[in-house]
Short mmCIF file of C-alpha atoms in Angstrom, two decimals:
data_model
loop_
_atom_site.label_atom_id
_atom_site.label_comp_id
_atom_site.label_asym_id
_atom_site.label_seq_id
_atom_site.Cartn_x
_atom_site.Cartn_y
_atom_site.Cartn_z
CA MET A 1 50.49 -44.41 -60.84
CA SER A 2 47.20 -44.72 -62.67
CA VAL A 3 43.60 -43.79 -62.13
CA SER A 4 41.44 -46.80 -62.85
CA SER A 5 37.74 -46.66 -63.54
CA SER A 6 37.65 -50.48 -63.44
CA SER A 7 35.06 -52.04 -65.67
CA THR A 8 35.00 -55.25 -63.60
CA ASN A 9 31.54 -55.68 -62.19
CA SER A 10 32.78 -57.91 -59.41
CA SER A 11 30.11 -57.40 -56.82
CA ARG A 12 30.64 -60.74 -55.09
CA THR A 13 29.76 -60.82 -51.42
CA LEU A 14 32.91 -61.13 -49.29
CA LYS A 15 33.27 -62.42 -45.75
CA ILE A 16 35.44 -59.71 -44.23
CA GLY A 17 37.24 -60.00 -40.93
CA ILE A 18 38.39 -56.73 -39.36
CA VAL A 19 41.40 -56.69 -37.03
CA GLY A 20 41.39 -53.59 -34.82
CA PHE A 21 37.88 -52.24 -34.39
CA GLY A 22 38.64 -48.64 -33.42
CA PRO A 23 37.00 -45.55 -34.99
CA PHE A 24 38.45 -46.18 -38.47
CA GLY A 25 37.55 -49.88 -38.54
CA GLN A 26 34.01 -49.03 -37.40
CA PHE A 27 33.78 -46.30 -40.03
CA LEU A 28 34.68 -48.72 -42.85
CA ALA A 29 32.47 -51.47 -41.39
CA LYS A 30 29.31 -49.37 -41.71
CA THR A 31 29.68 -49.12 -45.50
CA LEU A 32 30.74 -52.77 -45.83
CA ILE A 33 27.60 -53.81 -43.94
CA LYS A 34 25.43 -51.47 -46.05
CA GLN A 35 26.78 -53.27 -49.14
CA GLY A 36 25.78 -56.62 -47.64
CA HIS A 37 29.17 -58.10 -46.76
CA PRO A 38 29.15 -60.27 -43.60
CA ILE A 39 31.57 -58.70 -41.12
CA ARG A 40 33.48 -60.29 -38.28
CA ALA A 41 35.80 -58.35 -36.00
CA THR A 42 38.43 -58.79 -33.35
CA SER A 43 39.94 -56.07 -31.19
CA ARG A 44 41.89 -55.68 -28.00
CA THR A 45 39.21 -53.30 -26.71
CA ASP A 46 35.79 -54.79 -25.90
CA TYR A 47 33.34 -53.55 -28.54
CA SER A 48 30.77 -56.33 -27.92
CA GLN A 49 27.78 -54.02 -27.46
CA LEU A 50 28.58 -52.00 -30.57
CA CYS A 51 29.07 -55.22 -32.57
CA VAL A 52 25.70 -56.60 -31.45
CA HIS A 53 24.15 -53.30 -32.49
CA LEU A 54 25.78 -53.39 -35.93
CA GLY A 55 25.17 -57.12 -36.49
CA ILE A 56 28.86 -57.96 -36.45
CA THR A 57 30.28 -61.19 -35.05
CA LEU A 58 32.94 -60.25 -32.52
CA PHE A 59 35.74 -62.67 -31.67
CA ARG A 60 37.64 -62.00 -28.47
CA ASP A 61 40.45 -64.45 -29.34
CA MET A 62 42.49 -64.43 -32.53
CA ASP A 63 42.41 -68.24 -33.01
CA SER A 64 38.66 -68.41 -33.50
CA PHE A 65 38.72 -65.17 -35.54
CA LEU A 66 41.15 -66.70 -38.04
CA GLU A 67 39.21 -69.98 -38.04
CA SER A 68 36.01 -68.11 -38.98
CA ASP A 69 36.88 -68.49 -42.67
CA ASN A 70 37.21 -64.94 -44.03
CA ASP A 71 37.73 -64.07 -47.71
CA VAL A 72 39.49 -60.87 -46.65
CA ILE A 73 41.25 -59.88 -43.47
CA LEU A 74 41.20 -56.10 -43.15
CA LEU A 75 43.91 -54.78 -40.84
CA CYS A 76 42.71 -51.60 -39.12
CA THR A 77 45.31 -51.36 -36.37
CA SER A 78 47.36 -48.24 -35.73
CA ILE A 79 50.62 -47.79 -37.65
CA LEU A 80 52.63 -48.38 -34.49
CA SER A 81 50.88 -51.61 -33.48
CA LEU A 82 50.59 -53.33 -36.89
CA SER A 83 53.82 -55.27 -36.66
CA GLU A 84 53.15 -56.55 -33.14
CA VAL A 85 49.55 -57.52 -33.96
CA VAL A 86 50.42 -59.35 -37.18
CA ARG A 87 53.42 -61.14 -35.67
CA ALA A 88 51.19 -62.46 -32.89
CA MET A 89 48.65 -63.99 -35.30
CA PRO A 90 48.33 -67.81 -35.21
CA PHE A 91 48.29 -68.22 -39.00
CA HIS A 92 47.94 -72.02 -38.74
CA CYS A 93 44.29 -71.32 -37.85
CA LEU A 94 43.60 -69.96 -41.37
CA LYS A 95 41.48 -72.45 -43.31
CA ARG A 96 42.64 -71.30 -46.77
CA PRO A 97 44.61 -68.64 -48.66
CA THR A 98 43.25 -65.25 -47.61
CA LEU A 99 43.56 -61.70 -48.93
CA PHE A 100 45.16 -59.42 -46.33
CA VAL A 101 44.45 -55.71 -46.75
CA ASP A 102 45.86 -52.87 -44.69
CA VAL A 103 44.55 -49.30 -44.60
CA LEU A 104 47.44 -47.43 -42.98
CA SER A 105 48.58 -43.89 -43.84
CA VAL A 106 52.08 -45.20 -44.58
CA LYS A 107 52.50 -47.94 -47.15
CA GLU A 108 56.04 -49.35 -47.36
CA HIS A 109 56.00 -50.39 -43.71
CA PRO A 110 52.84 -52.57 -43.82
CA ARG A 111 53.97 -53.98 -47.21
CA ASP A 112 57.30 -55.06 -45.68
CA VAL A 113 55.73 -56.46 -42.50
CA LEU A 114 53.02 -58.37 -44.38
CA LEU A 115 55.43 -59.84 -46.95
CA GLN A 116 57.74 -60.89 -44.15
CA VAL A 117 55.20 -62.34 -41.73
CA LEU A 118 52.18 -63.67 -43.65
CA PRO A 119 52.05 -67.22 -45.01
CA GLU A 120 53.35 -67.26 -48.58
CA GLU A 121 49.94 -68.30 -49.94
CA SER A 122 48.24 -65.15 -48.54
CA ASP A 123 47.57 -62.32 -50.98
CA VAL A 124 48.56 -58.76 -50.01
CA LEU A 125 46.77 -55.55 -51.00
CA CYS A 126 48.14 -52.35 -49.45
CA THR A 127 45.65 -49.47 -49.43
CA HIS A 128 45.21 -45.97 -48.08
CA PRO A 129 41.69 -44.61 -48.06
CA MET A 130 42.48 -40.86 -47.99
CA PHE A 131 39.42 -40.12 -45.88
CA GLY A 132 37.91 -40.95 -42.54
CA PRO A 133 34.90 -40.54 -40.26
CA GLU A 134 35.02 -36.73 -40.66
CA SER A 135 35.61 -36.21 -44.41
CA GLY A 136 33.68 -39.35 -45.37
CA LYS A 137 30.63 -38.83 -43.19
CA ASP A 138 28.38 -37.90 -46.15
CA GLY A 139 29.57 -40.70 -48.43
CA TRP A 140 32.82 -41.53 -50.21
CA LYS A 141 32.10 -40.02 -53.63
CA ASP A 142 35.21 -38.46 -55.23
CA LEU A 143 37.34 -39.29 -52.17
CA THR A 144 40.70 -40.81 -53.03
CA PHE A 145 41.46 -44.49 -52.45
CA VAL A 146 45.13 -45.34 -53.03
CA TYR A 147 46.15 -48.98 -53.47
CA ASP A 148 49.06 -51.18 -54.46
CA ARG A 149 48.43 -54.81 -55.55
CA VAL A 150 51.51 -56.04 -53.72
CA ARG A 151 50.97 -59.83 -54.09
CA ILE A 152 47.75 -60.88 -55.76
CA ARG A 153 47.04 -64.34 -57.16
CA ASP A 154 43.29 -64.50 -56.45
CA GLU A 155 42.23 -61.74 -58.88
CA ALA A 156 38.52 -62.25 -58.25
CA THR A 157 38.69 -61.61 -54.51
CA CYS A 158 40.97 -58.58 -54.98
CA SER A 159 38.65 -57.09 -57.63
CA SER A 160 35.61 -57.68 -55.48
CA PHE A 161 37.28 -55.92 -52.59
CA LEU A 162 38.33 -52.93 -54.72
CA HIS A 163 34.80 -52.81 -56.12
CA ILE A 164 33.53 -51.91 -52.64
CA PHE A 165 35.27 -48.54 -52.99
CA GLU A 166 34.67 -48.11 -56.72
CA SER A 167 30.96 -48.58 -56.29
CA GLU A 168 30.88 -45.84 -53.61
CA GLY A 169 32.38 -43.45 -56.18
CA CYS A 170 35.92 -43.27 -54.77
CA LYS A 171 38.69 -41.92 -57.00
CA MET A 172 40.73 -45.14 -57.37
CA LEU A 173 44.46 -44.46 -57.53
CA GLN A 174 46.87 -47.34 -58.14
CA MET A 175 50.34 -46.32 -56.95
CA SER A 176 53.41 -48.07 -55.61
CA CYS A 177 53.85 -48.02 -51.83
CA GLU A 178 57.10 -46.10 -52.30
CA GLU A 179 55.53 -43.42 -54.49
CA HIS A 180 52.69 -43.06 -51.96
CA ASP A 181 55.11 -42.58 -49.07
CA LYS A 182 57.16 -40.03 -51.00
CA LEU A 183 54.08 -37.91 -51.76
CA ALA A 184 52.51 -38.42 -48.33
CA ALA A 185 55.67 -37.27 -46.50
CA ARG A 186 55.41 -33.98 -48.40
CA SER A 187 51.68 -33.60 -47.96
CA GLN A 188 50.12 -35.47 -45.05
CA PHE A 189 53.15 -35.69 -42.73
CA LEU A 190 54.18 -32.08 -43.43
CA THR A 191 50.63 -30.89 -42.75
CA HIS A 192 50.50 -32.77 -39.45
CA THR A 193 53.91 -31.33 -38.52
CA VAL A 194 52.80 -27.74 -39.18
CA GLY A 195 49.62 -28.41 -37.18
CA ARG A 196 51.64 -29.84 -34.26
CA ILE A 197 54.04 -26.86 -34.34
CA LEU A 198 51.12 -24.42 -34.21
CA SER A 199 49.64 -26.43 -31.35
CA GLU A 200 53.01 -26.31 -29.52
CA MET A 201 52.89 -22.49 -30.00
CA GLU A 202 49.34 -22.52 -28.56
CA ILE A 203 47.99 -20.24 -31.28
CA ASN A 204 44.39 -19.14 -30.87
CA SER A 205 41.94 -16.89 -32.65
CA THR A 206 42.50 -13.18 -32.01
CA SER A 207 40.21 -10.20 -32.53
CA ILE A 208 42.25 -9.29 -35.61
CA ASP A 209 42.57 -12.67 -37.38
CA THR A 210 43.28 -12.65 -41.09
CA LYS A 211 41.47 -15.30 -43.17
CA ASN A 212 44.73 -17.22 -43.64
CA PHE A 213 45.45 -17.18 -39.90
CA GLN A 214 41.98 -18.61 -39.29
CA LYS A 215 42.90 -21.47 -41.63
CA LEU A 216 46.01 -22.14 -39.51
CA VAL A 217 43.93 -22.19 -36.32
CA GLN A 218 41.58 -24.71 -37.98
CA LEU A 219 44.57 -26.80 -39.10
CA LYS A 220 45.92 -26.82 -35.54
CA GLU A 221 42.55 -27.91 -34.16
CA SER A 222 42.04 -30.64 -36.71
CA THR A 223 45.62 -31.96 -36.26
CA VAL A 224 45.35 -32.41 -32.50
CA ARG A 225 42.07 -34.31 -32.91
CA ASP A 226 44.29 -37.08 -34.34
CA SER A 227 46.44 -38.99 -31.88
CA PHE A 228 50.15 -38.33 -31.36
CA ASP A 229 50.55 -42.06 -32.12
CA LEU A 230 49.27 -41.48 -35.66
CA PHE A 231 51.65 -38.54 -36.12
CA SER A 232 54.57 -40.59 -34.76
CA GLY A 233 53.61 -43.43 -37.08
CA LEU A 234 53.67 -41.10 -40.11
CA PHE A 235 57.21 -40.11 -39.07
CA ILE A 236 58.71 -43.38 -37.85
CA HIS A 237 57.39 -45.67 -40.58
CA ASN A 238 57.74 -43.44 -43.66
CA LYS A 239 61.38 -43.34 -44.74
CA PHE A 240 60.80 -40.02 -46.56
CA ALA A 241 59.45 -38.20 -43.51
CA LYS A 242 62.83 -37.55 -41.86
CA GLN A 243 64.02 -35.71 -44.95
CA GLU A 244 60.85 -33.61 -45.07
CA LEU A 245 61.34 -32.65 -41.42
CA LYS A 246 64.88 -31.59 -42.34
CA ASN A 247 63.54 -29.68 -45.36
CA LEU A 248 61.14 -27.85 -43.05
CA GLU A 249 63.97 -26.91 -40.68
CA LEU A 250 66.14 -25.75 -43.58
CA ALA A 251 63.30 -23.69 -45.06
CA LEU A 252 62.61 -21.98 -41.73
CA ASP A 253 66.31 -21.22 -41.41
CA LYS A 254 66.42 -19.81 -44.94
CA VAL A 255 63.39 -17.56 -44.36
CA LYS A 256 64.99 -16.34 -41.13
CA GLN A 257 68.28 -15.59 -42.89
CA LYS A 258 66.47 -13.64 -45.62
CA LEU A 259 64.65 -11.58 -42.99
CA LEU A 260 67.86 -10.84 -41.09
CA GLU A 261 69.68 -9.86 -44.30
CA ARG A 262 66.84 -7.51 -45.24
CA MET A 263 66.89 -6.06 -41.73
CA ASN A 264 70.61 -5.37 -41.95
CA GLU A 265 70.17 -3.69 -45.34
CA GLU A 266 67.49 -1.47 -43.81
CA LEU A 267 69.73 -0.63 -40.86
CA ASP A 268 72.62 0.30 -43.21
CA LEU A 269 70.24 2.45 -45.25
CA SER A 270 68.88 4.15 -42.17
CA VAL A 271 72.41 4.86 -40.86
CA SER A 272 73.53 6.31 -44.20
CA ASN A 273 70.38 8.50 -44.33
CA HIS A 274 70.98 10.18 -40.97
CA MET I 1 40.50 -2.52 -26.96
CA SER I 2 36.88 -1.76 -27.68
CA VAL I 3 34.43 -2.28 -30.51
CA SER I 4 32.68 0.99 -31.21
CA SER I 5 29.44 1.29 -33.11
CA SER I 6 29.85 5.10 -33.04
CA SER I 7 26.67 7.06 -32.97
CA THR I 8 28.33 10.16 -34.48
CA ASN I 9 26.71 10.87 -37.79
CA SER I 10 29.68 12.85 -39.02
CA SER I 11 29.36 12.51 -42.75
CA ARG I 12 31.24 15.71 -43.55
CA THR I 13 33.00 15.73 -46.90
CA LEU I 14 36.79 15.57 -46.44
CA LYS I 15 39.52 16.67 -48.82
CA ILE I 16 41.81 13.67 -48.67
CA GLY I 17 45.38 13.62 -49.98
CA ILE I 18 46.87 10.18 -50.55
CA VAL I 19 50.65 9.70 -50.34
CA GLY I 20 51.74 6.53 -52.16
CA PHE I 21 49.23 5.57 -54.82
CA GLY I 22 50.04 1.86 -55.21
CA PRO I 23 47.44 -0.95 -55.23
CA PHE I 24 46.33 -0.35 -51.63
CA GLY I 25 46.02 3.44 -52.01
CA GLN I 26 44.03 2.93 -55.21
CA PHE I 27 41.83 0.35 -53.50
CA LEU I 28 40.93 2.78 -50.67
CA ALA I 29 40.54 5.71 -53.10
CA LYS I 30 37.72 4.01 -55.01
CA THR I 31 35.48 3.85 -51.92
CA LEU I 32 36.46 7.38 -50.81
CA ILE I 33 35.46 8.69 -54.26
CA LYS I 34 32.20 6.68 -54.17
CA GLN I 35 31.40 8.44 -50.88
CA GLY I 36 32.01 11.83 -52.53
CA HIS I 37 35.29 12.89 -50.93
CA PRO I 38 37.58 14.92 -53.24
CA ILE I 39 40.83 12.97 -53.59
CA ARG I 40 44.32 14.22 -54.42
CA ALA I 41 47.32 11.94 -54.71
CA THR I 42 51.07 11.98 -54.96
CA SER I 43 53.28 9.03 -55.73
CA ARG I 44 56.82 8.27 -56.88
CA THR I 45 55.36 6.15 -59.68
CA ASP I 46 53.51 8.01 -62.47
CA TYR I 47 49.81 7.15 -62.14
CA SER I 48 48.60 10.18 -64.14
CA GLN I 49 46.41 8.20 -66.56
CA LEU I 50 44.76 6.23 -63.77
CA CYS I 51 44.16 9.47 -61.81
CA VAL I 52 42.52 11.15 -64.79
CA HIS I 53 40.32 8.08 -65.16
CA LEU I 54 39.31 8.15 -61.47
CA GLY I 55 38.91 11.94 -61.32
CA ILE I 56 41.78 12.36 -58.90
CA THR I 57 44.13 15.37 -58.89
CA LEU I 58 47.67 14.02 -59.11
CA PHE I 59 50.60 16.08 -57.82
CA ARG I 60 54.04 15.09 -59.01
CA ASP I 61 55.83 17.21 -56.40
CA MET I 62 55.28 17.09 -52.67
CA ASP I 63 55.31 20.88 -52.17
CA SER I 64 52.21 21.51 -54.26
CA PHE I 65 50.56 18.37 -52.84
CA LEU I 66 50.92 19.70 -49.27
CA GLU I 67 49.83 23.18 -50.40
CA SER I 68 46.61 21.73 -51.87
CA ASP I 69 44.90 22.16 -48.49
CA ASN I 70 43.86 18.66 -47.41
CA ASP I 71 41.75 17.88 -44.34
CA VAL I 72 43.38 14.46 -44.14
CA ILE I 73 46.68 13.13 -45.44
CA LEU I 74 46.43 9.37 -45.87
CA LEU I 75 49.83 7.67 -45.90
CA CYS I 76 49.68 4.57 -48.13
CA THR I 77 53.42 3.93 -48.52
CA SER I 78 54.99 0.56 -47.78
CA ILE I 79 56.12 -0.16 -44.23
CA LEU I 80 59.76 0.06 -45.26
CA SER I 81 59.48 3.43 -47.04
CA LEU I 82 57.23 5.30 -44.59
CA SER I 83 60.01 6.86 -42.55
CA GLU I 84 61.95 8.05 -45.59
CA VAL I 85 58.84 9.46 -47.29
CA VAL I 86 57.59 11.30 -44.21
CA ARG I 87 61.04 12.67 -43.29
CA ALA I 88 61.32 14.15 -46.81
CA MET I 89 58.02 16.06 -46.57
CA PRO I 90 58.26 19.90 -46.68
CA PHE I 91 55.80 20.44 -43.82
CA HIS I 92 56.15 24.25 -44.07
CA CYS I 93 53.92 23.93 -47.17
CA LEU I 94 50.96 22.79 -45.02
CA LYS I 95 48.38 25.59 -44.83
CA ARG I 96 46.86 24.49 -41.51
CA PRO I 97 46.79 21.67 -38.92
CA THR I 98 46.07 18.42 -40.75
CA LEU I 99 45.04 14.90 -39.72
CA PHE I 100 47.68 12.35 -40.74
CA VAL I 101 46.46 8.77 -41.04
CA ASP I 102 48.54 5.71 -41.80
CA VAL I 103 47.22 2.31 -42.87
CA LEU I 104 50.23 0.05 -42.29
CA SER I 105 50.12 -3.55 -41.06
CA VAL I 106 52.39 -2.62 -38.15
CA LYS I 107 51.33 0.15 -35.79
CA GLU I 108 54.00 1.16 -33.27
CA HIS I 109 56.48 2.05 -36.02
CA PRO I 110 54.29 4.59 -37.90
CA ARG I 111 53.08 5.98 -34.55
CA ASP I 112 56.68 6.62 -33.47
CA VAL I 113 57.75 8.06 -36.84
CA LEU I 114 54.72 10.36 -37.10
CA LEU I 115 55.00 11.64 -33.53
CA GLN I 116 58.69 12.29 -34.08
CA VAL I 117 58.53 13.92 -37.52
CA LEU I 118 55.16 15.67 -37.98
CA PRO I 119 54.56 19.26 -36.88
CA GLU I 120 53.22 19.31 -33.31
CA GLU I 121 49.87 20.77 -34.47
CA SER I 122 49.18 17.79 -36.78
CA ASP I 123 46.76 15.15 -35.52
CA VAL I 124 47.74 11.48 -35.77
CA LEU I 125 45.39 8.52 -36.34
CA CYS I 126 47.07 5.13 -36.75
CA THR I 127 44.90 2.56 -38.52
CA HIS I 128 45.06 -0.94 -39.96
CA PRO I 129 42.28 -1.87 -42.34
CA MET I 130 42.50 -5.70 -42.03
CA PHE I 131 41.50 -6.17 -45.66
CA GLY I 132 42.65 -5.31 -49.13
CA PRO I 133 41.86 -5.48 -52.83
CA GLU I 134 41.23 -9.25 -52.61
CA SER I 135 39.19 -9.67 -49.41
CA GLY I 136 37.47 -6.29 -49.82
CA LYS I 137 36.54 -6.56 -53.47
CA ASP I 138 32.82 -7.10 -52.76
CA GLY I 139 32.55 -4.37 -50.13
CA TRP I 140 33.90 -3.84 -46.64
CA LYS I 141 30.96 -5.10 -44.60
CA ASP I 142 32.06 -6.93 -41.42
CA LEU I 143 35.75 -6.50 -42.30
CA THR I 144 37.87 -5.32 -39.39
CA PHE I 145 39.22 -1.78 -39.17
CA VAL I 146 41.69 -1.33 -36.30
CA TYR I 147 42.57 2.19 -35.14
CA ASP I 148 44.34 4.07 -32.41
CA ARG I 149 43.58 7.79 -31.83
CA VAL I 150 47.21 8.60 -31.14
CA ARG I 151 47.00 12.43 -31.06
CA ILE I 152 43.60 13.91 -31.85
CA ARG I 153 42.58 17.49 -31.12
CA ASP I 154 40.23 18.04 -34.08
CA GLU I 155 37.55 15.52 -33.08
CA ALA I 156 35.24 16.44 -35.95
CA THR I 157 37.74 15.60 -38.69
CA CYS I 158 38.80 12.36 -37.00
CA SER I 159 35.16 11.26 -36.55
CA SER I 160 34.36 12.10 -40.16
CA PHE I 161 37.31 10.03 -41.30
CA LEU I 162 36.36 7.03 -39.14
CA HIS I 163 32.79 7.39 -40.40
CA ILE I 164 34.01 6.48 -43.89
CA PHE I 165 34.72 2.96 -42.64
CA GLU I 166 31.79 2.76 -40.21
CA SER I 167 29.35 3.63 -42.97
CA GLU I 168 30.73 0.79 -45.15
CA GLY I 169 29.89 -1.62 -42.33
CA CYS I 170 33.43 -2.27 -41.09
CA LYS I 171 33.90 -3.84 -37.67
CA MET I 172 35.55 -0.85 -35.91
CA LEU I 173 38.14 -1.96 -33.37
CA GLN I 174 39.87 0.66 -31.23
CA MET I 175 43.13 -0.81 -29.91
CA SER I 176 46.52 0.54 -28.82
CA CYS I 177 49.30 0.28 -31.39
CA GLU I 178 51.20 -1.97 -28.99
CA GLU I 179 48.28 -4.36 -28.49
CA HIS I 180 47.79 -4.50 -32.26
CA ASP I 181 51.42 -5.39 -32.88
CA LYS I 182 51.42 -8.05 -30.19
CA LEU I 183 48.38 -9.78 -31.73
CA ALA I 184 49.51 -9.25 -35.33
CA ALA I 185 52.93 -10.83 -34.68
CA ARG I 186 51.12 -13.98 -33.54
CA SER I 187 48.58 -13.96 -36.35
CA GLN I 188 49.54 -12.03 -39.50
CA PHE I 189 53.34 -12.27 -39.24
CA LEU I 190 53.24 -15.94 -38.19
CA THR I 191 50.90 -16.75 -41.08
CA HIS I 192 53.18 -15.01 -43.58
CA THR I 193 56.17 -16.86 -42.11
CA VAL I 194 54.50 -20.27 -42.49
CA GLY I 195 53.52 -19.34 -46.05
CA ARG I 196 57.10 -18.27 -46.87
CA ILE I 197 58.51 -21.49 -45.37
CA LEU I 198 56.13 -23.59 -47.48
CA SER I 199 57.13 -21.55 -50.52
CA GLU I 200 60.82 -22.13 -49.71
CA MET I 201 60.00 -25.88 -49.60
CA GLU I 202 58.29 -25.52 -52.98
CA ILE I 203 55.23 -27.50 -51.91
CA ASN I 204 52.69 -28.21 -54.62
CA SER I 205 49.44 -30.09 -54.97
CA THR I 206 49.87 -33.86 -55.22
CA SER I 207 47.49 -36.54 -56.47
CA ILE I 208 46.89 -37.56 -52.83
CA ASP I 209 46.35 -34.17 -51.15
CA THR I 210 44.47 -34.11 -47.90
CA LYS I 211 42.04 -31.20 -47.39
CA ASN I 212 44.38 -29.64 -44.82
CA PHE I 213 47.36 -29.91 -47.18
CA GLN I 214 45.32 -28.13 -49.86
CA LYS I 215 44.81 -25.29 -47.36
CA LEU I 216 48.59 -25.06 -46.90
CA VAL I 217 49.13 -24.91 -50.69
CA GLN I 218 46.56 -22.08 -50.86
CA LEU I 219 48.29 -20.30 -47.97
CA LYS I 220 51.63 -20.57 -49.78
CA GLU I 221 50.14 -19.16 -52.97
CA SER I 222 48.39 -16.28 -51.27
CA THR I 223 51.51 -15.39 -49.22
CA VAL I 224 53.81 -15.07 -52.21
CA ARG I 225 51.31 -12.81 -53.96
CA ASP I 226 52.36 -10.25 -51.33
CA SER I 227 55.80 -8.69 -51.70
CA PHE I 228 58.83 -9.78 -49.70
CA ASP I 229 59.05 -6.10 -48.69
CA LEU I 230 55.72 -6.38 -46.90
CA PHE I 231 56.86 -9.56 -45.12
CA SER I 232 60.16 -7.89 -44.14
CA GLY I 233 58.24 -4.87 -42.89
CA LEU I 234 56.05 -7.05 -40.67
CA PHE I 235 59.26 -8.48 -39.19
CA ILE I 236 61.55 -5.46 -38.98
CA HIS I 237 59.03 -2.94 -37.68
CA ASN I 238 57.04 -5.04 -35.23
CA LYS I 239 59.04 -5.51 -32.05
CA PHE I 240 57.03 -8.66 -31.16
CA ALA I 241 57.83 -10.45 -34.45
CA LYS I 242 61.35 -11.55 -33.49
CA GLN I 243 60.01 -13.38 -30.44
CA GLU I 244 57.33 -15.10 -32.54
CA LEU I 245 59.98 -16.27 -35.00
CA LYS I 246 61.91 -17.67 -32.02
CA ASN I 247 58.72 -19.29 -30.71
CA LEU I 248 58.22 -20.94 -34.10
CA GLU I 249 61.79 -22.30 -34.06
CA LEU I 250 61.39 -23.56 -30.50
CA ALA I 251 58.07 -25.22 -31.34
CA LEU I 252 59.55 -26.98 -34.37
CA ASP I 253 62.43 -28.16 -32.23
CA LYS I 254 60.06 -29.43 -29.55
CA VAL I 255 57.93 -31.34 -32.07
CA LYS I 256 61.10 -32.88 -33.51
CA GLN I 257 62.31 -33.91 -30.05
CA LYS I 258 58.96 -35.53 -29.26
CA LEU I 259 59.09 -37.49 -32.53
CA LEU I 260 62.65 -38.66 -31.89
CA GLU I 261 61.80 -39.69 -28.32
CA ARG I 262 58.80 -41.67 -29.56
CA MET I 263 60.96 -43.27 -32.25
CA ASN I 264 63.52 -44.35 -29.67
CA GLU I 265 60.78 -45.84 -27.47
CA GLU I 266 59.54 -47.82 -30.48
CA LEU I 267 63.05 -49.03 -31.26
CA ASP I 268 63.56 -50.15 -27.64
CA LEU I 269 60.21 -51.95 -27.76
CA SER I 270 61.03 -53.61 -31.03
CA VAL I 271 64.45 -54.76 -29.76
CA SER I 272 62.94 -56.19 -26.56
CA ASN I 273 60.24 -58.01 -28.59
CA HIS I 274 62.72 -59.89 -30.79
#
């Protein structure tokens, strides 16, 4: 893992094709457009009006999208649909070696899928921008961008792509996909799990909230704004998540045991005092 | 439950005796002294130097403390020691009917102990200042003060005591002990439990923390600053806490089941696609 402040001034304009034009793809596109990169998109949902508005060329079929000669293909699908979407791509339509970049919140899974499915001459950069439409709405300065240069031969294109995030002031963090998933299972997945548990309990503000309880209510609310598909993806496609779920269960059990032991001690004490 | 803005201007000076002069008793004492109330204290730990410094009369034995003619006796023991401390008090030393006030984070337990053990002529006010040395360090304005007038005959003394908190700008919340405990089990106890679980898991900041994960790390750190005795007290002496612990276990189990179901659906899908 290393924090790079990259001295490459690779500000080459890149033709970027976005696959999956949902909220996260749109969010990234706005900054890419601002930086002057020509954007093309394809999505199962019809975003034609939005694309006209943003000046993006929208392709409704994947053949013509791949034929449109992109320097970078940015995969903005959900975790759960990545494999299906990539496996369905007609790669023979690609005109030349292309850099494929994913932005998922798990990293080993897209790495494995891309290495398995993409043409051998395609480069692979696995990334996780640790921000989104909410946290990144006032710019990306100091927000963390994790990446792993999984298979890079065309250094210039890869540098130019990374420069997009560097030039916005992101904290650039190079880290292996495995290391990312290990840390993310303990942080992001665990946080989502606690939020989902609190949502299952239907906690709500009371007239006697403590400050810390208010934080839990906020966590619950922010967790359920994300889809259950995202949460499932964090679990299913991060091999470290199952262990963290077990750790959470074990920790709850341990806390419960400690409470019961203390309660029994108190009972014994109270019996011996009367 | 009702929020009172009390129009009584009862700013009578009260002789207040504090039982248990730990951090919370000391914290309250500073504001009582600032308001001009003469303070006496008794504690198992020797705080004589601190008391000299604050201008507080310290009694090392309970007999002379009770004989010192207090208008109010403020019980600032821990939840777990309240019963033992109160049952050991030589009430025959009291010179006249006295208002007993507790400040514990559970309310039915002190209510029951005080009604059972105190002389019938003593008044009982059960309170929970929802703040402490940390949250109340810059004043008590808008901080919540919960109280239940459990057995009040001497209205003047009770009003004067409540006025201490009203005049500091506290949000005064009259609520039955039972209602308090019901809400607190879902807010304060649950929050402590989540904090203890995260502490048991030994979570720590990572290089790729999300904002919500940082909140959980802060929650963990703030929870373990409180004693395990406090946490045990919230559990053992709040009859609603056991159910909330069960609810937490059930919710975790439900979230796990949903994840496993979704994982099996994905596996089925993936098998049928290949």
